[in-house]
mmCIF file of C-alpha atoms in Angstrom:
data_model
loop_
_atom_site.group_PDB
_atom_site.id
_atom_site.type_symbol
_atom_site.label_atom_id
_atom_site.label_comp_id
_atom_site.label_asym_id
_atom_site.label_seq_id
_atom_site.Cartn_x
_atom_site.Cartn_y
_atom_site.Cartn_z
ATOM 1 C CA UNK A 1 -37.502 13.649 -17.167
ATOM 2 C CA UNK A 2 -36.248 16.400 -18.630
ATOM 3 C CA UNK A 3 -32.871 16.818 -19.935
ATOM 4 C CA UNK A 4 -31.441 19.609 -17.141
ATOM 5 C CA UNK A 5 -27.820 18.867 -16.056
ATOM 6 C CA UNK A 6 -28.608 18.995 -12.314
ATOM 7 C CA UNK A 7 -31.492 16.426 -13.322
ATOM 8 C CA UNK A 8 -29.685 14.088 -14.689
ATOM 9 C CA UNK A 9 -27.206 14.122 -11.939
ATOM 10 C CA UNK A 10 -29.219 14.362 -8.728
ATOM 11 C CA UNK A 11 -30.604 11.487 -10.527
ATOM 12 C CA UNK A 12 -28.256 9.426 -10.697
ATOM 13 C CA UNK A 13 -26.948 9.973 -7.383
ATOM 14 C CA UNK A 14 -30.734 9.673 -5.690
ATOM 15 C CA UNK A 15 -30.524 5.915 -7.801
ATOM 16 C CA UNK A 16 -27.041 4.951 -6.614
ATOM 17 C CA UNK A 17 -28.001 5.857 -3.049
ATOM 18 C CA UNK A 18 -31.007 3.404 -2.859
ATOM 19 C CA UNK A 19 -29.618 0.479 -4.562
ATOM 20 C CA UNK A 20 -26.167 1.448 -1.930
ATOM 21 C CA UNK A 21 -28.591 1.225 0.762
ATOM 22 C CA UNK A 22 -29.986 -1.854 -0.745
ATOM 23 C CA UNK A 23 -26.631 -3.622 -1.353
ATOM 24 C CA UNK A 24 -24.982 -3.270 2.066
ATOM 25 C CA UNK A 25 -28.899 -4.097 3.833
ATOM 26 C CA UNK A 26 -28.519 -7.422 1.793
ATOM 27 C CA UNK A 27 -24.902 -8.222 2.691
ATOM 28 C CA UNK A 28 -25.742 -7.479 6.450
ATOM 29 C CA UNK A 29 -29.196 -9.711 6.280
ATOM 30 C CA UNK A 30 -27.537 -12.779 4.655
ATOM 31 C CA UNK A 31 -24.684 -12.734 6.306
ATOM 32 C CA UNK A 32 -22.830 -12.603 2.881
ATOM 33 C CA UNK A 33 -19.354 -13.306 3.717
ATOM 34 C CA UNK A 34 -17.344 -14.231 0.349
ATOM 35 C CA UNK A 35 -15.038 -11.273 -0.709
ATOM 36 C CA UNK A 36 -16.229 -12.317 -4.191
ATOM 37 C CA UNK A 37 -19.577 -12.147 -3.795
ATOM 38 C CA UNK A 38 -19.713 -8.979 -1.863
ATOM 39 C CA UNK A 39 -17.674 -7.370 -4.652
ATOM 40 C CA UNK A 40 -20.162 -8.556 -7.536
ATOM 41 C CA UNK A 41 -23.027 -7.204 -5.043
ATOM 42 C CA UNK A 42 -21.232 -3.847 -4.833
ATOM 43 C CA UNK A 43 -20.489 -4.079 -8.142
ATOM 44 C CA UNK A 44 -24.277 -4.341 -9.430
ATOM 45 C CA UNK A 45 -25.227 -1.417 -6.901
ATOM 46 C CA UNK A 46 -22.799 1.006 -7.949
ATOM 47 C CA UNK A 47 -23.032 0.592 -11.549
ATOM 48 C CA UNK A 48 -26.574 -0.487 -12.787
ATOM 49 C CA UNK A 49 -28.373 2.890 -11.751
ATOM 50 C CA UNK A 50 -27.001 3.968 -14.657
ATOM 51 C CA UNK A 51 -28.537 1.897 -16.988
ATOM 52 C CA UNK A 52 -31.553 3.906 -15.977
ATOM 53 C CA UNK A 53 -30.046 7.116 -16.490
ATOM 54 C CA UNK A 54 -29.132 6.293 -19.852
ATOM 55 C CA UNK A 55 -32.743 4.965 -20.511
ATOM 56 C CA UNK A 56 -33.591 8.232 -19.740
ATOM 57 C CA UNK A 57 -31.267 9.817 -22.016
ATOM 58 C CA UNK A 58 -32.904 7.556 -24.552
ATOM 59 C CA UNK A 59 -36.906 7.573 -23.515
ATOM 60 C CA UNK A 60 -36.629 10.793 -21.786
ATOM 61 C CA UNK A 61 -39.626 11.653 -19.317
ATOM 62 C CA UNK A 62 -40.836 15.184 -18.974
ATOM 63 C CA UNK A 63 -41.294 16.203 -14.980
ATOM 64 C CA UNK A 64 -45.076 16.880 -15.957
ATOM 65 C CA UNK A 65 -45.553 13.110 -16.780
ATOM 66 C CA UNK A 66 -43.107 11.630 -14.406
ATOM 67 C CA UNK A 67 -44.210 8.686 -12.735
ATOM 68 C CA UNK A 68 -40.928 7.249 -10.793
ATOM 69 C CA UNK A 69 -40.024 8.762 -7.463
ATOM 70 C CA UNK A 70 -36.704 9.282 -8.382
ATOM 71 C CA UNK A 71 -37.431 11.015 -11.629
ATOM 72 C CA UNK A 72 -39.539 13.209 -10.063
ATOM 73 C CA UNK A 73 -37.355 13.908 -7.275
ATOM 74 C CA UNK A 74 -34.364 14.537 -9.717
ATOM 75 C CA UNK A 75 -36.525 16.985 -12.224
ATOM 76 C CA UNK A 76 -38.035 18.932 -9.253
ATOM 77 C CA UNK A 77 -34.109 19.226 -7.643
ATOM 78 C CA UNK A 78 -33.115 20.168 -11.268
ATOM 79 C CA UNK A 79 -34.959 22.873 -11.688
ATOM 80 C CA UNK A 80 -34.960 24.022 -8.459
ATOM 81 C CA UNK A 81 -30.685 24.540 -8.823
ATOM 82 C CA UNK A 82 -31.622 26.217 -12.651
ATOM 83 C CA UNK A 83 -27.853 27.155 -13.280
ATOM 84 C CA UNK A 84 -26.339 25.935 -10.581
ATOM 85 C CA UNK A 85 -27.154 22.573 -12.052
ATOM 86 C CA UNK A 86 -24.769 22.950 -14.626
ATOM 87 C CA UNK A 87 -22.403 23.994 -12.839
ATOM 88 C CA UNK A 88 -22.823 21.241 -10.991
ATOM 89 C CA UNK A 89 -22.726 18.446 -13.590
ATOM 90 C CA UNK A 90 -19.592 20.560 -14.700
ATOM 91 C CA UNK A 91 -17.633 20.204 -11.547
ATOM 92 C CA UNK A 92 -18.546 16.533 -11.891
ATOM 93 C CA UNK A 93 -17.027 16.180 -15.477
ATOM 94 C CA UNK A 94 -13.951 18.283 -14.324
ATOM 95 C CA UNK A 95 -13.019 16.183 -11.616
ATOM 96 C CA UNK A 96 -13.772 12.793 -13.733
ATOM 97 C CA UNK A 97 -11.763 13.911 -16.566
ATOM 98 C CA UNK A 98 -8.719 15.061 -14.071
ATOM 99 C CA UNK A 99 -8.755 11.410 -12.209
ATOM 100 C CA UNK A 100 -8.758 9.589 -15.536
ATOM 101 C CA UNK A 101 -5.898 11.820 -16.773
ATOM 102 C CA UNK A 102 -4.259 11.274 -12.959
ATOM 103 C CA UNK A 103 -4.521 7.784 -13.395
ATOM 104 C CA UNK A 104 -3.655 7.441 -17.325
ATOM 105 C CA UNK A 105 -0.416 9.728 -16.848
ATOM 106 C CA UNK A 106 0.653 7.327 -13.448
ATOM 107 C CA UNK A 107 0.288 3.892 -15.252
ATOM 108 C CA UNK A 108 1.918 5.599 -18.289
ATOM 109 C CA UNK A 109 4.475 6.062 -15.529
ATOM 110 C CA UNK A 110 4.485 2.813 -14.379
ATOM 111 C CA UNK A 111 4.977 1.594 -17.673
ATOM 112 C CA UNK A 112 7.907 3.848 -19.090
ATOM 113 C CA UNK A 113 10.582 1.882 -19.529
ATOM 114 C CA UNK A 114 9.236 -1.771 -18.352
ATOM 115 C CA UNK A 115 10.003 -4.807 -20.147
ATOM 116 C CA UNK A 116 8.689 -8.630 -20.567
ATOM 117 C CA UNK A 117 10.564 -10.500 -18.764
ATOM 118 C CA UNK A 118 11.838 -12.460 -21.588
ATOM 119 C CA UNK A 119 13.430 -9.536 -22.899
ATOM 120 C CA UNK A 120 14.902 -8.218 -19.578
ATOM 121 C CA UNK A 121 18.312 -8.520 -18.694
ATOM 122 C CA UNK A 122 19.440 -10.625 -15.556
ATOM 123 C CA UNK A 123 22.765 -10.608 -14.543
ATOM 124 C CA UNK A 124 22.093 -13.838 -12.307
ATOM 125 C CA UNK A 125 20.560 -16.633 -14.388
ATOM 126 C CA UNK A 126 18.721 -17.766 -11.288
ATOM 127 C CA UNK A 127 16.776 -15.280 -10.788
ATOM 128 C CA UNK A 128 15.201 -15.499 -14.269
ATOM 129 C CA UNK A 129 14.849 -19.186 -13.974
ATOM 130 C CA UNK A 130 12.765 -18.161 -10.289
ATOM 131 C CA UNK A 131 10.585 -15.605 -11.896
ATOM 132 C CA UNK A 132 10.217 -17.788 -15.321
ATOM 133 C CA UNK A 133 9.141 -20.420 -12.444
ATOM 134 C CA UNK A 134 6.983 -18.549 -10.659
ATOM 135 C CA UNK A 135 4.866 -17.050 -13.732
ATOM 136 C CA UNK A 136 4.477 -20.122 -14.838
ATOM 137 C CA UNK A 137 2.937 -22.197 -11.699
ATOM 138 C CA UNK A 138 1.092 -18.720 -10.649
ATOM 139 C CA UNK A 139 -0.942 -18.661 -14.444
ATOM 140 C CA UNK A 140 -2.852 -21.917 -12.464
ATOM 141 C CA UNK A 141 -6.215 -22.348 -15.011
ATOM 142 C CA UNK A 142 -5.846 -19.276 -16.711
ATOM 143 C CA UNK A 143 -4.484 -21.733 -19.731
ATOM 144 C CA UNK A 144 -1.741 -18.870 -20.769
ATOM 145 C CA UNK A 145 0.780 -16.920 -18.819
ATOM 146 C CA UNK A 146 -0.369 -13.204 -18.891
ATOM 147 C CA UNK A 147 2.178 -10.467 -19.829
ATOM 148 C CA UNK A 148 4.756 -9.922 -17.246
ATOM 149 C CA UNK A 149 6.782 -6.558 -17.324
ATOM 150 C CA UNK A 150 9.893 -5.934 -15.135
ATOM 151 C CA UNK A 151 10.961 -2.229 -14.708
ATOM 152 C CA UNK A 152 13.728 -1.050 -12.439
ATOM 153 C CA UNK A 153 11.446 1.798 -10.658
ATOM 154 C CA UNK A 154 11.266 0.546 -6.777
ATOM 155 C CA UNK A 155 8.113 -0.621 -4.952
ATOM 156 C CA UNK A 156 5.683 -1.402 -8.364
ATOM 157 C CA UNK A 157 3.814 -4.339 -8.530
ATOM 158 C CA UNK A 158 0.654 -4.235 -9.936
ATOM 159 C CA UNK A 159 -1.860 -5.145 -12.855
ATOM 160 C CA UNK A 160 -2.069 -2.706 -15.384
ATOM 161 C CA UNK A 161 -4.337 -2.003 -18.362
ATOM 162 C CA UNK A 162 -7.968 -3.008 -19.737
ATOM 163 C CA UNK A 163 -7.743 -4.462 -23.136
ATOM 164 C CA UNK A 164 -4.086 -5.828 -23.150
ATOM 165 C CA UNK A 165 -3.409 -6.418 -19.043
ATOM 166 C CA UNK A 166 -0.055 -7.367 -17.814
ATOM 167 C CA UNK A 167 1.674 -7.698 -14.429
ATOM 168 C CA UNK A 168 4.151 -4.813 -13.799
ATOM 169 C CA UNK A 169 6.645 -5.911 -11.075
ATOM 170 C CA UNK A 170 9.981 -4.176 -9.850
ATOM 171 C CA UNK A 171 13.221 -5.994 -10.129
ATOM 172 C CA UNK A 172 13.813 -5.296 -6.855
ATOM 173 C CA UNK A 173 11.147 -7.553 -5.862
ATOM 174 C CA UNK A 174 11.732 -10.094 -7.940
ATOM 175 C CA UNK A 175 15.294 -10.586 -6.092
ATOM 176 C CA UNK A 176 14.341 -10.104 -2.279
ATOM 177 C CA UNK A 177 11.091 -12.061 -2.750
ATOM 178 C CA UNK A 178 11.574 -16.074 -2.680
ATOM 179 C CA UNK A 179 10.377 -18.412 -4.609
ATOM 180 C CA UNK A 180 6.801 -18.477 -2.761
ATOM 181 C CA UNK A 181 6.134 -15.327 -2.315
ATOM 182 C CA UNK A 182 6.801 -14.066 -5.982
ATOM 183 C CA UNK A 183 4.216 -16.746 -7.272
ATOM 184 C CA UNK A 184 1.896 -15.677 -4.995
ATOM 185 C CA UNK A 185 2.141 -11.995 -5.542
ATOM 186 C CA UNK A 186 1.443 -12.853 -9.291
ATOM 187 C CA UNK A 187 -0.935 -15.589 -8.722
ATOM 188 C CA UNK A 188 -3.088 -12.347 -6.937
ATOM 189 C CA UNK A 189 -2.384 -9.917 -9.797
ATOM 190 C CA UNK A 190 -3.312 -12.482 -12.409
ATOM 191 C CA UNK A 191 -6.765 -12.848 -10.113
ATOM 192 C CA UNK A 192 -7.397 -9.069 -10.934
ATOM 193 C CA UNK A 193 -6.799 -9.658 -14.643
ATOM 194 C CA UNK A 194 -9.125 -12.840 -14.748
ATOM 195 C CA UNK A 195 -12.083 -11.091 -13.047
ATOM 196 C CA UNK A 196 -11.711 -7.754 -15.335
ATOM 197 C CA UNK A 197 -11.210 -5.935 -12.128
ATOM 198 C CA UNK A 198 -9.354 -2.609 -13.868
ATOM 199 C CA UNK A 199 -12.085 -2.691 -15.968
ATOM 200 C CA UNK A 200 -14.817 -2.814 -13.085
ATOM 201 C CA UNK A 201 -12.956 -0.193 -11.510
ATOM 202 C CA UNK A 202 -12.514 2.384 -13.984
ATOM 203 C CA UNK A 203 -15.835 2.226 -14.709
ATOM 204 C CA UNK A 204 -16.745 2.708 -10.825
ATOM 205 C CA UNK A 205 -14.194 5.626 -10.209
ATOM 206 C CA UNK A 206 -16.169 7.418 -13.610
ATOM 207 C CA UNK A 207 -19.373 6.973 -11.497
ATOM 208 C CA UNK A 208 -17.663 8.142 -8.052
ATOM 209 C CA UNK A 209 -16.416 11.401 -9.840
ATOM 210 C CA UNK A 210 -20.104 12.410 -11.867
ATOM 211 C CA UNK A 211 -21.534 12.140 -8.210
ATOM 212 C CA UNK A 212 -18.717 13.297 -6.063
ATOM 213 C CA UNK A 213 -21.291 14.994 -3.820
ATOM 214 C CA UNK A 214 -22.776 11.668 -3.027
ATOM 215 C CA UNK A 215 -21.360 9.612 0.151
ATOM 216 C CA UNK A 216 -22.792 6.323 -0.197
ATOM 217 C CA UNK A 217 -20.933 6.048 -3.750
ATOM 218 C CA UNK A 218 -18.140 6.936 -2.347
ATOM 219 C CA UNK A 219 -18.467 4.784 0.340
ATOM 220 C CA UNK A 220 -19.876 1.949 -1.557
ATOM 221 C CA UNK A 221 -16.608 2.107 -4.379
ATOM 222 C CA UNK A 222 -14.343 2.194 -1.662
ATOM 223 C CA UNK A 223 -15.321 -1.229 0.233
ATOM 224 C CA UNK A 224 -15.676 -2.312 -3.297
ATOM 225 C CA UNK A 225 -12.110 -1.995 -3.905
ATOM 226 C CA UNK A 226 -11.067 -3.419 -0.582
ATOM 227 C CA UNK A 227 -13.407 -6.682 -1.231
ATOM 228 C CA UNK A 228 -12.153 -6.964 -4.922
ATOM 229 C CA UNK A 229 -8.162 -7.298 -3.383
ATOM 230 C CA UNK A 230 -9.368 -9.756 -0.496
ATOM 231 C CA UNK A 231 -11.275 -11.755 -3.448
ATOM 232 C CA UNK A 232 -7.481 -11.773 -5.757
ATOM 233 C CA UNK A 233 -6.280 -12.940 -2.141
ATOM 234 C CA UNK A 234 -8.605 -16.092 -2.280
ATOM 235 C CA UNK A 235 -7.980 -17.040 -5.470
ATOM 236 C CA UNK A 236 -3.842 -16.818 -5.303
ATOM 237 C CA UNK A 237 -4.079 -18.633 -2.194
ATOM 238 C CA UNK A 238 -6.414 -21.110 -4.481
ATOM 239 C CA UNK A 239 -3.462 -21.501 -7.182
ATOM 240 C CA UNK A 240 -0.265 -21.646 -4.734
ATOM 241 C CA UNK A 241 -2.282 -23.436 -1.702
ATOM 242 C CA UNK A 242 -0.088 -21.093 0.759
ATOM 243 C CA UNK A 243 -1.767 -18.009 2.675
ATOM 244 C CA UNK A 244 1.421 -17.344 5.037
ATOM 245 C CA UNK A 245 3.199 -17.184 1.426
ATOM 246 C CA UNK A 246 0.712 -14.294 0.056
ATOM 247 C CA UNK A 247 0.732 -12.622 3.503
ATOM 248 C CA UNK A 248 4.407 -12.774 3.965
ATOM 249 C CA UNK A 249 4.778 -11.200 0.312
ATOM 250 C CA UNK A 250 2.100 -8.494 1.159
ATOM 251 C CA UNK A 251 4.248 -6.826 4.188
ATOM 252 C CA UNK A 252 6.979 -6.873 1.806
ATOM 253 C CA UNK A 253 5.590 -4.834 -0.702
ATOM 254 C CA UNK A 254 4.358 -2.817 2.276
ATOM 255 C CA UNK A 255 7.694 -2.263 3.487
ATOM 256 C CA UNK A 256 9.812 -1.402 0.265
ATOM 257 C CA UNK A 257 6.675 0.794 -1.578
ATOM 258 C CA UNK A 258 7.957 3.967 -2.781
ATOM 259 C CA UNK A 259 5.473 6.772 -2.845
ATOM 260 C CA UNK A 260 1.555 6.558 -3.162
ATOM 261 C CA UNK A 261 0.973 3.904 -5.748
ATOM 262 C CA UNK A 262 -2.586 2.610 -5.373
ATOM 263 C CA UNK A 263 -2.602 0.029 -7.844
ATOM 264 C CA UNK A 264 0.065 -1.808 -5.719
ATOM 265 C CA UNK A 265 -0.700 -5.003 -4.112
ATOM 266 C CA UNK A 266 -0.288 -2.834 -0.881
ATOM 267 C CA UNK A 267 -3.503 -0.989 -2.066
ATOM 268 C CA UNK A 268 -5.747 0.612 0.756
ATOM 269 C CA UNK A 269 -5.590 1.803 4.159
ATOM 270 C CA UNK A 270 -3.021 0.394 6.769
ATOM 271 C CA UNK A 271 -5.916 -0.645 8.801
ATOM 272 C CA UNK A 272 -7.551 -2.578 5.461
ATOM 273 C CA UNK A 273 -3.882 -3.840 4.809
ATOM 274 C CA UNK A 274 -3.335 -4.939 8.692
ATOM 275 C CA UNK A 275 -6.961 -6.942 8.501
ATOM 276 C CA UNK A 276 -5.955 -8.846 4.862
ATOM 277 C CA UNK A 277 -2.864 -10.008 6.723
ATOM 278 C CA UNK A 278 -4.613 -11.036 9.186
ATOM 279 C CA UNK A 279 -7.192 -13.122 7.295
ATOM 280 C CA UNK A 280 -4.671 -14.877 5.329
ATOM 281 C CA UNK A 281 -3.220 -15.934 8.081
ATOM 282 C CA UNK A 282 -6.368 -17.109 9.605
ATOM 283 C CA UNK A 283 -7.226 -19.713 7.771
ATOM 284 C CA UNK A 284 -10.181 -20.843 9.418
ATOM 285 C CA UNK A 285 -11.975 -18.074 9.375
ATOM 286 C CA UNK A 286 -11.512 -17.462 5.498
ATOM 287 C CA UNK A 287 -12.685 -20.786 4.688
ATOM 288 C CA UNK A 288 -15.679 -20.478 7.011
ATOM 289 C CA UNK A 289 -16.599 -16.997 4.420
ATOM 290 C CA UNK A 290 -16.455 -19.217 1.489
ATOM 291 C CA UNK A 291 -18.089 -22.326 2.943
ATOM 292 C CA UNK A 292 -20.798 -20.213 4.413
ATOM 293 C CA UNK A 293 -21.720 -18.283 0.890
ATOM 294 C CA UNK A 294 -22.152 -21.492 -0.835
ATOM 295 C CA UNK A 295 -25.498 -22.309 1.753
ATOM 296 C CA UNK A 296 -26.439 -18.604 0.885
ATOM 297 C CA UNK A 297 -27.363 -18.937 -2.806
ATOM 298 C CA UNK A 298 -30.740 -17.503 -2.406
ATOM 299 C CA UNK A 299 -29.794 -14.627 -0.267
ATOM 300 C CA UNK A 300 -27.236 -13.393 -2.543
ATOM 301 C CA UNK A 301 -29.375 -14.006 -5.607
ATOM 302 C CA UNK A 302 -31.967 -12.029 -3.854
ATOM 303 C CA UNK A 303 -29.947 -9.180 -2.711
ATOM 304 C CA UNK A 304 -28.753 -9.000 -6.143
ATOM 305 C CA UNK A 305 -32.091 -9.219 -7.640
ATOM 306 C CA UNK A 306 -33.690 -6.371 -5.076
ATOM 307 C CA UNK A 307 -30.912 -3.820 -6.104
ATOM 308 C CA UNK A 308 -32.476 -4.527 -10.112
ATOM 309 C CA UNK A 309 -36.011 -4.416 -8.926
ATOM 310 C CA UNK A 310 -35.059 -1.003 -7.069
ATOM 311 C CA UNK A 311 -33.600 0.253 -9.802
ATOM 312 C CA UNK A 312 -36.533 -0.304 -11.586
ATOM 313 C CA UNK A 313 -38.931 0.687 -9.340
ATOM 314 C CA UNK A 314 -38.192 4.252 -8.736
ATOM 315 C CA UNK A 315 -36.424 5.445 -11.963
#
C-alpha cells in the first residue's frame, strides 16, 4: 500500500469496521454475557487493526501489488480523494490532538489542589478513621492500597492517570457517604486501576478520533466504555460482597455531580446509569452473566481468535 494519507486512514477504518462487525457477531452468537469479557472482546476489535496499519507503515505494499482486500480497497479510496485525503487524515489528527489536550487540561483540573489523604486535613477524626477504613478493606488482593487524593472540588470521584494512578474523591463524599458505600465506590475505582482501564481507553479514544468518520468505532468504544464500568462493578461487589452498597453509592454520586465529568463513577448515559443500578441490584441475573461465561470458553476464545484471523485476512 502506498503511503497516501487518505490510504492509510480509510484503511484503518475499513479494518476496524470488520473486526467491529466481527466482535459484536461473536458476542451475539455465544451469548457472551460477562462485562469483562465483552470488554476484552471490544477491546481486541477496536485496537488490533492497527497492528496492521503499522505493519504497513513498516512493509509497505504498493496498490499495484496489493493482495489484501482491504489494502486494495484503502489505496484505490486513497487515491481516488488525492488531496482531500490529507485533509482528511488532518481533520483526524486535529480532533485527536484537541481531545487529548481536553482531557489532559480536565484531569489536570481534577488534580489541582488534591491531596493524599494522609496529608489532608479533617476536622472530625472520624471521618479519617472511615476513609483510612474504607481504603484499606476496598485495596481487597491488590496487596497495596493505591494512591488516594481528596480535593475539596464537589462531585469528583474518579481514577486518574496511566503510569502513577490514584483515586481522586471529593470531601464532600467522603462525609455524606457511609461506611459501605465509600469502600465500595473505591473498591470500583481501584477495579479500573487493576485492569489498566485509563490506559485501554486512551488508547481507544486516539483510535475513535483518527477515524471519526467511522460509526462502528464509535459505536464499538462507546459500549466498550459502558462494559469496562459494569466489569469495575463486578469486581467491587467481589471485594465488599454488597451490590445494594455499590448501587446505593452510584445514585449518590449521580445526585451531587457537578458539571460534565466523565471520568466519574456516574460515567455514561442516564439510561446506561439507570440499567447498572439495576443490575446490581439484581443479583441473580449478574451472577447468571458470570456463571454462564465460564461454560463459554470456546466461544469467547473463538470470537477473539476470528477478530485476529480477520485482521489478518484482509489487511
Amino acid at each position: 500500500m502506498s503511503i497516501v494519507p487518505a490510504s492509510l486512514v480509510t484503511h484503518l477504518a475499513l479494518t476496524s469496521l470488520a473486526t467491529v462487525a466481527w466482535a459484536f457477531l461473536a458476542i451475539r452468537r455465544f451469548r457472551i454475557r460477562c462485562p469483562a469479557t465483552r470488554a476484552l472482546v471490544l477491546t481486541v476489535a477496536v485496537l488490533l487493526p492497527v497492528v496492521g496499519l503499522a505493519m504497513h507503515l513498516v512493509y509497505p505494499e504498493y496498490c499495484d501489488r496489493a493482495w489484501g482486500v482491504v489494502s486494495h480497497l484503502a489505496c484505490v479510496s486513497g487515491m481516488a480523494l488525492g488531496r482531500a485525503g490529507a485533509y482528511l487524515l488532518s481533520v483526524g489528527l486535529v480532533v485527536g490532538t484537541a481531545q487529548l489536550t481536553a482531557g489532559w487540561m480536565t484531569h489536570r483540573g481534577v488534580l489541582r489542589g488534591a491531596v493524599s489523604v494522609g496529608s489532608a486535613e479533617w476536622q472530625d477524626p472520624s471521618l479519617a478513621a472511615k476513609v483510612a477504613g474504607a481504603i484499606s478493606r476496598a485495596s481487597g488482593e491488590l496487596g497495596k492500597d493505591p494512591a488516594v487524593l481528596v480535593t475539596e472540588k464537589p462531585g469528583i470521584c474518579c481514577s486518574v492517570g496511566i503510569f502513577r494512578p490514584a483515586v481522586v474523591i471529593s470531601r464532600e463524599f467522603c462525609r455524606i457517604m457511609d461506611d459501605e458505600e465509600l469502600e465500595a465506590v473505591l473498591a470500583h475505582e481501584f477495579a479500573h486501576i487493576e485492569r489498566r482501564d485509563n490506559l485501554t481507553g486512551l488508547l481507544a479514544r486516539i483510535i475513535r478520533s483518527l477515524t471519526f468518520f467511522s460509526p462502528a468505532v464509535h459505536l464499538a468504544v462507546g459500549q466498550y466504555m459502558y462494559e469496562r464500568e459494569k466489569a469495575a462493578d463486578d469486581r467491587a461487589v467481589r471485594v465488599t460482597g454488597n451490590r445494594l452498597a455499590l448501587a446505593s453509592a452510584i445514585v449518590k454520586v449521580a445526585r451531587y455531580r457537578r458539571g460534565a465529568l466523565s471520568m466519574s463513577l456516574t460515567g455514561g448515559s442516564k439510561a446506561a446509569l439507570t440499567e447498572r443500578v439495576r443490575r446490581l441490584i439484581d443479583a441473580e441475573d449478574a451472577s447468571n452473566e458470570a456463571g454462564e461465561d465460564k461454560r463459554r470458553v470456546f466461544g469467547v476464545s473463538t470470537a477473539i481468535a476470528g477478530i485476529v484471523a480477520v485482521t489478518l485476512l484482509i489487511c
